[in-house]
Short mmCIF file of C-alpha atoms in Angstrom, two decimals:
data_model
loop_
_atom_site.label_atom_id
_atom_site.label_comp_id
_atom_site.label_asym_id
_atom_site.label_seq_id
_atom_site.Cartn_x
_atom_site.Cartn_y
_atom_site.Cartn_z
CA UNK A 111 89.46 144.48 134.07
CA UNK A 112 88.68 145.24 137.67
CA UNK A 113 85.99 142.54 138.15
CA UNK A 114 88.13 139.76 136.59
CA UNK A 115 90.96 140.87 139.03
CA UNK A 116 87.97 140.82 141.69
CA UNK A 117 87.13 137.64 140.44
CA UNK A 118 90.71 136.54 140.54
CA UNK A 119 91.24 137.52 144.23
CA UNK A 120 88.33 135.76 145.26
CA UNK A 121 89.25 132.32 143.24
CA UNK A 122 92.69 132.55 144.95
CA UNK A 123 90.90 133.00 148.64
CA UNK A 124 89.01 130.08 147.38
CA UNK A 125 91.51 127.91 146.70
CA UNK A 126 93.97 129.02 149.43
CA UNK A 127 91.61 127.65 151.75
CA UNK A 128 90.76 124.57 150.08
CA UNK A 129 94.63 123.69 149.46
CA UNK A 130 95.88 123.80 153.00
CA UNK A 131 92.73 121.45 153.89
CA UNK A 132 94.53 119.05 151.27
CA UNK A 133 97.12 116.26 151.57
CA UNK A 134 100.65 117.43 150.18
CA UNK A 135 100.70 115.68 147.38
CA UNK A 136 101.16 117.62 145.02
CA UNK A 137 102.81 115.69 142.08
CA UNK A 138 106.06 116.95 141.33
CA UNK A 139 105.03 116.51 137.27
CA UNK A 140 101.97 118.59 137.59
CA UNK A 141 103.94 121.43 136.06
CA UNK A 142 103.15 120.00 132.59
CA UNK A 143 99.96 120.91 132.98
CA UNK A 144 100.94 124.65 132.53
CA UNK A 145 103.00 123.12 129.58
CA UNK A 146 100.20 121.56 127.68
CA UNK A 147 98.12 125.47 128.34
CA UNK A 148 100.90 127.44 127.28
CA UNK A 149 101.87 125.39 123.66
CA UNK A 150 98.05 124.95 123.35
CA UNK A 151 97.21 128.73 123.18
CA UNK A 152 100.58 129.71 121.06
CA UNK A 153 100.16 127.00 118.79
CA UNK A 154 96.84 124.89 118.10
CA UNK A 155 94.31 127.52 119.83
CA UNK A 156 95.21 130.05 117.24
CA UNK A 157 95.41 127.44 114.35
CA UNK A 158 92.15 126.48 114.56
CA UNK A 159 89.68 128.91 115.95
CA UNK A 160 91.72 131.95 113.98
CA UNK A 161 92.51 134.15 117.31
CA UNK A 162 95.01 136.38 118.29
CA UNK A 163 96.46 136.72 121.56
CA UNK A 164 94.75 139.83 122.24
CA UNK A 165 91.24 138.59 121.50
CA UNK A 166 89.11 138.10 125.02
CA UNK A 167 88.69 134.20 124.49
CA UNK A 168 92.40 134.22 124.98
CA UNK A 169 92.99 136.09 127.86
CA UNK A 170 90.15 134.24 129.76
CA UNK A 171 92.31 131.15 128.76
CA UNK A 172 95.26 133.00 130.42
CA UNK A 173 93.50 133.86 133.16
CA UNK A 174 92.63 130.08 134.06
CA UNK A 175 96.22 129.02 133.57
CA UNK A 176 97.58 132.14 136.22
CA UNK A 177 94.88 130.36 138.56
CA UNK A 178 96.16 126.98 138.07
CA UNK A 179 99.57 128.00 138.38
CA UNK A 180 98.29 129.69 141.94
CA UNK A 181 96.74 126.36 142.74
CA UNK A 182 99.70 124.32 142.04
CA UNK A 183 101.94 126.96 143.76
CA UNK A 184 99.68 126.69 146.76
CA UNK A 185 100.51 122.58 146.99
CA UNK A 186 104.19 123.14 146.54
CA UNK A 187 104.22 125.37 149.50
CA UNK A 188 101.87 123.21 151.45
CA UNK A 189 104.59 120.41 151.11
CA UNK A 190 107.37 122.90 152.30
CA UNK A 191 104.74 123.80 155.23
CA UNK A 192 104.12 119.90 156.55
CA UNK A 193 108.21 119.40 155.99
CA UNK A 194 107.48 117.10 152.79
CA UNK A 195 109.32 118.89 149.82
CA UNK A 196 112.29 116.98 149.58
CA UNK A 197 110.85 113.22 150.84
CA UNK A 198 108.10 114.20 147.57
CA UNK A 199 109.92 115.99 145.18
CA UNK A 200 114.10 115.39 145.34
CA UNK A 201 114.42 111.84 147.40
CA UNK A 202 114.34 110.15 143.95
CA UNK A 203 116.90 110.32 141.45
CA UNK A 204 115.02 110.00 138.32
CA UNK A 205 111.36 111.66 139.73
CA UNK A 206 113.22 114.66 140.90
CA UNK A 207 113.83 115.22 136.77
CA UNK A 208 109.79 116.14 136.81
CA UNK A 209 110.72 119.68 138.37
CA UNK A 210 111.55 120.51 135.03
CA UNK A 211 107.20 120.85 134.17
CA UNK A 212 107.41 123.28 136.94
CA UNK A 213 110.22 125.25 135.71
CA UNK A 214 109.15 124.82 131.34
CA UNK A 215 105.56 125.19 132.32
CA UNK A 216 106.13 128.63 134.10
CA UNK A 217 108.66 129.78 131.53
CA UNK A 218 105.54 129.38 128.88
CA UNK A 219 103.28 130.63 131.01
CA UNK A 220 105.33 133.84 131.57
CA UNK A 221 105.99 134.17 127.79
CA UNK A 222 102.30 133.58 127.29
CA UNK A 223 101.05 136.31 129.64
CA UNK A 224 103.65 138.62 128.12
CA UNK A 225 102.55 138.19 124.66
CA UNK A 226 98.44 138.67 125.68
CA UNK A 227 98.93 141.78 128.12
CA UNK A 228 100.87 143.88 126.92
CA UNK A 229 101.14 146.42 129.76
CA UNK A 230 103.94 147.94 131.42
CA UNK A 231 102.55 146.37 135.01
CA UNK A 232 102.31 143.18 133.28
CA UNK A 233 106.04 143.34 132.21
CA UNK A 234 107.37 144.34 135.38
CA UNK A 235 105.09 141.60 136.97
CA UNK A 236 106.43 139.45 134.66
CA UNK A 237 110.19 140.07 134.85
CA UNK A 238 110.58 139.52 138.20
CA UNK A 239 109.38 136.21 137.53
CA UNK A 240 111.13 135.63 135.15
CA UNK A 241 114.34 136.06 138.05
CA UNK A 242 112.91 133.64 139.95
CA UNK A 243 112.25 131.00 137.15
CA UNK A 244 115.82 131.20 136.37
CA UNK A 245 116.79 130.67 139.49
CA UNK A 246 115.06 127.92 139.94
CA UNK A 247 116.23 126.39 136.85
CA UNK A 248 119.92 127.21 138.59
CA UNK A 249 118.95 125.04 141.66
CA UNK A 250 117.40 122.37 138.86
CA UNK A 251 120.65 122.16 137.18
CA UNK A 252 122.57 121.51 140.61
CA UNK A 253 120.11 118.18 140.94
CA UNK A 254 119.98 117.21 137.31
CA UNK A 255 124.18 116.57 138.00
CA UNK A 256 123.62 115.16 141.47
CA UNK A 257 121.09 112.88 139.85
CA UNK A 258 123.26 111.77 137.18
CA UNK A 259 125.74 110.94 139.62
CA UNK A 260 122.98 109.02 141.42
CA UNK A 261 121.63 107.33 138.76
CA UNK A 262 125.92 106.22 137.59
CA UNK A 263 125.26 103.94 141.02
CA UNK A 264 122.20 102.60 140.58
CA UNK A 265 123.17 99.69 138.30
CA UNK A 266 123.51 101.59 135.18
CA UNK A 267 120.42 103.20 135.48
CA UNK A 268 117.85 100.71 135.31
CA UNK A 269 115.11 102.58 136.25
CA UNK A 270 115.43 105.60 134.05
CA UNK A 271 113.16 107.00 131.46
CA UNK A 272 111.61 109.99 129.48
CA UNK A 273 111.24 112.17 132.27
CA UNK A 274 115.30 112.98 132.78
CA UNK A 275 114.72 114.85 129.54
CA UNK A 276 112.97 117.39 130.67
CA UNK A 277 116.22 118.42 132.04
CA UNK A 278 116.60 119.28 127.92
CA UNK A 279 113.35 120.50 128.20
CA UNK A 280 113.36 123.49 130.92
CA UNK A 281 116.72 124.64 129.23
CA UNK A 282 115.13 125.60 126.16
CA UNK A 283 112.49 127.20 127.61
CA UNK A 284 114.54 129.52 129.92
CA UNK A 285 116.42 129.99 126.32
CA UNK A 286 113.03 131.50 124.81
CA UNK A 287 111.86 133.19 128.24
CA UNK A 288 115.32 135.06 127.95
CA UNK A 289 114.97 136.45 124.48
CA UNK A 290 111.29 137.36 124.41
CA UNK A 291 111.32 138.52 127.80
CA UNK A 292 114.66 140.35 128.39
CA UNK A 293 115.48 141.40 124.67
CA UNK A 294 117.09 140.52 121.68
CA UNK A 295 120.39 142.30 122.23
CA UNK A 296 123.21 140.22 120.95
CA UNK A 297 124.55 139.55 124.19
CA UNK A 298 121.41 138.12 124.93
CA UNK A 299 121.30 135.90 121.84
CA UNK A 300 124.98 134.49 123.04
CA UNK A 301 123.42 133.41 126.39
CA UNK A 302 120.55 132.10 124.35
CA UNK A 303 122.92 130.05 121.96
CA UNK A 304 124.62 128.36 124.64
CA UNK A 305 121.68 127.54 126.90
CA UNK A 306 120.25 125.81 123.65
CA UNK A 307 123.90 123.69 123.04
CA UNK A 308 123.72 122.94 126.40
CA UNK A 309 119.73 121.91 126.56
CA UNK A 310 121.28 119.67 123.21
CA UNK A 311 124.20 118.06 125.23
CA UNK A 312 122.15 117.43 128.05
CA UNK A 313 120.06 115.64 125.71
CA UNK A 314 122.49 113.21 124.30
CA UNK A 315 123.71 112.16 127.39
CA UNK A 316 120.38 111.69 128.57
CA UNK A 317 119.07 110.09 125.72
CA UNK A 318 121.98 107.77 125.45
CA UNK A 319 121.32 106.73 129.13
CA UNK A 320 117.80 105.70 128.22
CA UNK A 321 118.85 103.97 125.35
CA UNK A 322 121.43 102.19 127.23
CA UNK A 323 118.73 101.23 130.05
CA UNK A 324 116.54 99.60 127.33
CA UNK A 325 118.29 97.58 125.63
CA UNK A 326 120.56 96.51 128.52
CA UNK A 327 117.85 95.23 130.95
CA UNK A 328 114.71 93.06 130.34
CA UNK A 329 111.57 95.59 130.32
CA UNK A 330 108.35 94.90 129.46
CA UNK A 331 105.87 97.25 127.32
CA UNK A 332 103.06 97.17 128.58
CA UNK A 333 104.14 97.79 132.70
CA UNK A 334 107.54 99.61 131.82
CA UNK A 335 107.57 101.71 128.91
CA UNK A 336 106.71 105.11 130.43
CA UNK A 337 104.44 107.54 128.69
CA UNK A 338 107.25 110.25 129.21
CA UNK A 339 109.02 108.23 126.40
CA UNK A 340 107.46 110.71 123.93
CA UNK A 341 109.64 113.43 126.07
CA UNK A 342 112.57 111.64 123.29
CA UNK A 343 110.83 113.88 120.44
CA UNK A 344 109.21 116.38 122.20
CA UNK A 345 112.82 117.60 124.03
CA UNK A 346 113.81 118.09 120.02
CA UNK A 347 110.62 119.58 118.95
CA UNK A 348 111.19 122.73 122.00
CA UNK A 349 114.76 122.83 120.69
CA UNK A 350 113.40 123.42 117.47
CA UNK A 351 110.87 125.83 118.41
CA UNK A 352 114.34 127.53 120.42
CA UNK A 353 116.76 128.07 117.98
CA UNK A 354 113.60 129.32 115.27
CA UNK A 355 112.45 132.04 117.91
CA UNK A 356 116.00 132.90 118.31
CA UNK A 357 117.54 132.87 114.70
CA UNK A 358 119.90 130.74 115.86
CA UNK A 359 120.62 128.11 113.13
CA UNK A 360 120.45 128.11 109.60
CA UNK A 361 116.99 126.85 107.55
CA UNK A 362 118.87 124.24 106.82
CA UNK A 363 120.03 122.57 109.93
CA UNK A 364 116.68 123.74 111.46
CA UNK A 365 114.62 121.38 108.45
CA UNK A 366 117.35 118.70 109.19
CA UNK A 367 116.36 118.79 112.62
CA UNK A 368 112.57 118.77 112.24
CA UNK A 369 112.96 115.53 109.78
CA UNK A 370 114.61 114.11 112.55
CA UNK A 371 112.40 114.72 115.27
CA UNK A 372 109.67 113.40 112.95
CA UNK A 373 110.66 109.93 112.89
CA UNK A 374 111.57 109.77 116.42
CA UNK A 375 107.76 110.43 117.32
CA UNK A 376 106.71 107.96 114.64
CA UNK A 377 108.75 105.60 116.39
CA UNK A 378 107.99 106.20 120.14
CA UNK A 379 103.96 106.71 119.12
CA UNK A 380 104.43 103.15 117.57
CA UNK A 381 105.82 101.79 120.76
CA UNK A 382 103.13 103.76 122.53
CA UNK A 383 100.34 102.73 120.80
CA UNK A 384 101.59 98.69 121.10
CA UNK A 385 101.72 99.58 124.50
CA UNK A 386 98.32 100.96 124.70
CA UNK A 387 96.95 97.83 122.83
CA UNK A 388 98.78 95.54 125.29
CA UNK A 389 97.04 97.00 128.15
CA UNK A 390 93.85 97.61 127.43
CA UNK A 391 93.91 93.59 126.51
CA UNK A 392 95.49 92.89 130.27
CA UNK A 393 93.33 95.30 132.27
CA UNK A 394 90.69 96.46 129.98
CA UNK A 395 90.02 100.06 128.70
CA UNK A 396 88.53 101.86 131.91
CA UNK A 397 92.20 100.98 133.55
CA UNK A 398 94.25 101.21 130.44
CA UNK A 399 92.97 104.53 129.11
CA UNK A 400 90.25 105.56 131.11
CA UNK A 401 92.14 106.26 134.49
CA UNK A 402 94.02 109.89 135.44
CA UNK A 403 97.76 109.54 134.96
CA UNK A 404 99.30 113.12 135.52
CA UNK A 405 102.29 111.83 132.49
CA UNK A 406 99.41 112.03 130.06
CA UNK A 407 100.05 115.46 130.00
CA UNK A 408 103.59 114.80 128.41
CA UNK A 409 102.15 113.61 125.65
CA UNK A 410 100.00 116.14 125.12
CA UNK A 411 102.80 118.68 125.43
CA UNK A 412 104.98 116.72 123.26
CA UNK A 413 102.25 116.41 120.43
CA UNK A 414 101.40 120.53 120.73
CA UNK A 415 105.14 121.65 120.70
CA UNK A 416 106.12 119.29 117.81
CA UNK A 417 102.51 121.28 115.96
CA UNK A 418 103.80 124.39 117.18
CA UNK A 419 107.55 123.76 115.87
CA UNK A 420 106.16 122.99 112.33
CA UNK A 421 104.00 125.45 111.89
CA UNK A 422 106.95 128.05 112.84
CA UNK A 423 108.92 126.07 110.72
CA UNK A 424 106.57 126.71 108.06
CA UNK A 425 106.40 130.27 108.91
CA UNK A 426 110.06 130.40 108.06
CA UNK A 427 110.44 128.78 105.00
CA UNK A 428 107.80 131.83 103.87
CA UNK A 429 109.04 132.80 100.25
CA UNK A 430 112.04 129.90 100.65
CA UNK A 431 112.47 127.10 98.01
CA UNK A 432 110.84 124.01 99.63
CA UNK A 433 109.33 120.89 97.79
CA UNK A 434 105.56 120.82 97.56
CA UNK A 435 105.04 117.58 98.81
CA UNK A 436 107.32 118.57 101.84
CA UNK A 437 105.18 121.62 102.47
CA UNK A 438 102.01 119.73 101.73
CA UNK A 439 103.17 116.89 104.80
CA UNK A 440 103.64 119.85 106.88
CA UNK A 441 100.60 121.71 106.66
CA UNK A 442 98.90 117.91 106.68
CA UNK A 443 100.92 117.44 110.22
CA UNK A 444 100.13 121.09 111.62
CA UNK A 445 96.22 120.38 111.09
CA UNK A 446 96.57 116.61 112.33
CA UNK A 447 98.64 116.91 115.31
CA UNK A 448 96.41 120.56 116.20
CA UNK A 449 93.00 118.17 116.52
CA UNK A 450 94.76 115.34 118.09
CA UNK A 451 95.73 117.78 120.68
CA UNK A 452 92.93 119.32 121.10
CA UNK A 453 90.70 116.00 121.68
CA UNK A 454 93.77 114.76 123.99
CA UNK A 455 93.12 117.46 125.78
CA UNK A 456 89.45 117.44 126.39
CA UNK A 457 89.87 113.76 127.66
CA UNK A 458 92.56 115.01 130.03
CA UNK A 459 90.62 117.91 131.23
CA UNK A 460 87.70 114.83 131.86
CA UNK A 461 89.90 112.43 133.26
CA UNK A 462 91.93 115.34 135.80
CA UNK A 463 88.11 116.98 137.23
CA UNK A 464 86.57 113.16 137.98
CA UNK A 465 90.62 112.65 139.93
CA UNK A 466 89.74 115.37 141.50
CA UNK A 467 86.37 114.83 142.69
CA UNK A 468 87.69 111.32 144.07
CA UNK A 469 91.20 112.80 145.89
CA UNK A 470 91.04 112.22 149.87
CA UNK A 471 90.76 115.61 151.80
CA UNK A 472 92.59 115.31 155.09
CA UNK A 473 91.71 117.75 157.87
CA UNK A 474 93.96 119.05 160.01
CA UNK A 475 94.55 117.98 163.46
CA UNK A 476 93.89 120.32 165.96
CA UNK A 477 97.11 121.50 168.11
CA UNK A 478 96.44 121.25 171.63
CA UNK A 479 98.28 123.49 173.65
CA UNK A 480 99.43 122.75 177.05
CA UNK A 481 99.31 125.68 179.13
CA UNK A 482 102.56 127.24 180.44
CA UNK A 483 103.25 126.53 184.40
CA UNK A 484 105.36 129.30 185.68
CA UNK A 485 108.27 127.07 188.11
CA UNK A 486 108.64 128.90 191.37
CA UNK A 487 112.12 129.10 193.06
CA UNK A 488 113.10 127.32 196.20
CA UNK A 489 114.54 129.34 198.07
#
């Protein structure tokens, strides 16, 4: 343990230095990439290779996601630093939703560290950050209604999309952070309750203004139709995996809401692979699917939470009466979806490292100081 904290320190020095050396700009959806870790090793990691938490391959996945989540830290303070925050991250309405990654990603990655170190350090470590996560959420939520006001002016909202769900999103995931962090008391699970019927009204309205935006205004697939369109199942799927963690609905409406979710993504993955096909045929497949796009982790997430919310779901049924062929699609979706994600992912790791290796460094400018003339008095 004391040469992978070692280790740690000196990857942090590392990329300190290398950060501040960097243009801020940071995406404001780079949170998801914490997303995509965190549902990865709860849900499809385990699935397939057969570990637990606690086993050392697992940690050493932890590990890299505390030092990504130091790295993309770093860039939010570098914009704060260079005065850039707000022109980057709250200026527009509907971007400003992608703080949400930041706030669902951390909530994971808290509940994730948590559940692999189980130390009392760890916890403490852990709680306070917890605080601050839900504060931030708090200072979220005061933007979410200023950008709903925003987006009331902006002709109806023409230019919204997936992302204002993750509004939904970072809701449920401060629901879960609350009761596995802080609990199960049943005070706890009241709070819990109502951050999930709020996450759920949040997403009606939400949804309804994304709905509204399509079918008012001309849009065309393949230029328009974001990929954080699959946030329209994956926003259910976290509620699912919610109110399941939390014993909050019945089996019932929890397998009403699963079925529901399902054809939602088998809609939206239609639309998104008509999309793909369209633009691969326009611009060919190096810039159709072959170039870095920082909402490709959405899907990713979206595909590993909706995995991760059947395979709980599954969990629960347990010695309940369910249909064979129902529990057959299941298990058939849990194993699907788990590779999908998995392959998804190694493309995304490819696509994010050669990004990288191509992003402009910008040095800093020297200050030059003029030297201080001391003013003599006329007498």
């Amino acid at each position: 343990m004391l040469i992978i904290l070692m280790l740690a320190c000196i990857i942090v020095g590392l990329m300190t230095t290398h950060t501040y050396r960097r243009k801020s700009d940071m995406p404001t959806a780079a949170g998801s990439i914490l997303m995509v870790g965190g549902i990865f090793i709860q849900g499809a990691w385990s699935e397939i290779t057969g570990l637990s938490v606690y086993s050392h391959a697992t940690s050493i996945f932890v590990i890299i996601l505390i030092a990504i989540w130091i790295y993309l830290l770093l860039g939010y303070i570098t914009s704060i630093r260079k005065d850039e925050f707000f022109n980057i991250h709250l200026a527009d309405p509907v971007g400003r939703f992608a703080i949400g990654t930041w706030i669902a990603g951390t909530s994971i990655l808290l509940i994730t560290i948590y559940t692999s170190f189980p130390s009392s350090w760890v916890y403490e470590t852990v709680l306070i950050l917890a605080v601050m996560t839900i504060g931030l959420w708090v200072f979220f939520m005061y933007w979410v209604g200023k950008s709903m006001i925003d987006i009331a002016r902006m002709q109806g909202g023409r230019h919204v999309h997936g992302i204002v769900l993750l509004a939904t999103v970072a809701t449920q995931s401060i629901a879960m952070l609350l009761y596995d962090i802080f609990g199960h008391s049943e005070a706890m699970l009241i709070i819990c309750r109502l951050l999930i019927g709020w996450g759920l009204i949040l997403y009606v309205v939400l949804a309804s203004l994304m709905i509204y935006r399509y079918v008012r205004y001309a849009w065309n697939t393949a230029d328009q139709s974001q990929s954080n369109n699959v946030m329209m199942y994956g926003a259910l799927a976290i509620t699912g995996v919610a109110v399941i963690e939390t014993s909050s609905w019945t089996l019932g409406a929890v397998s009403i809401l699963w079925w529901v979710t399902l054809a939602i993504l088998l809609v939206v993955e239609c639309i998104e692979m008509i999309r793909a096909v369209m633009r691969i045929r326009r611009n060919g497949w190096k810039t159709a699917v072959g170039t870095y796009d920082v909402t490709q982790w959405s899907r990713i997430f979206t595909l590993g939470i909706f995995n991760l919310f059947t395979w709980r779901l599954i969990m629960l049924n347990g010695s309940a009466l369910v249909t064979s062929s129902t529990s057959a699609l299941q298990s058939g979706i849990v194993i699907i979806t788990a590779w999908i994600t998995v392959l998804l992912l190694i493309w995304q790791c490819v696509l994010s490292i050669e990004a990288y290796r191509h992003r402009p460094v910008v040095a800093e400018v020297p200050v030059q100081r003029i030297p201080h003339v001391h003013s003599r008095k006329v007498k």
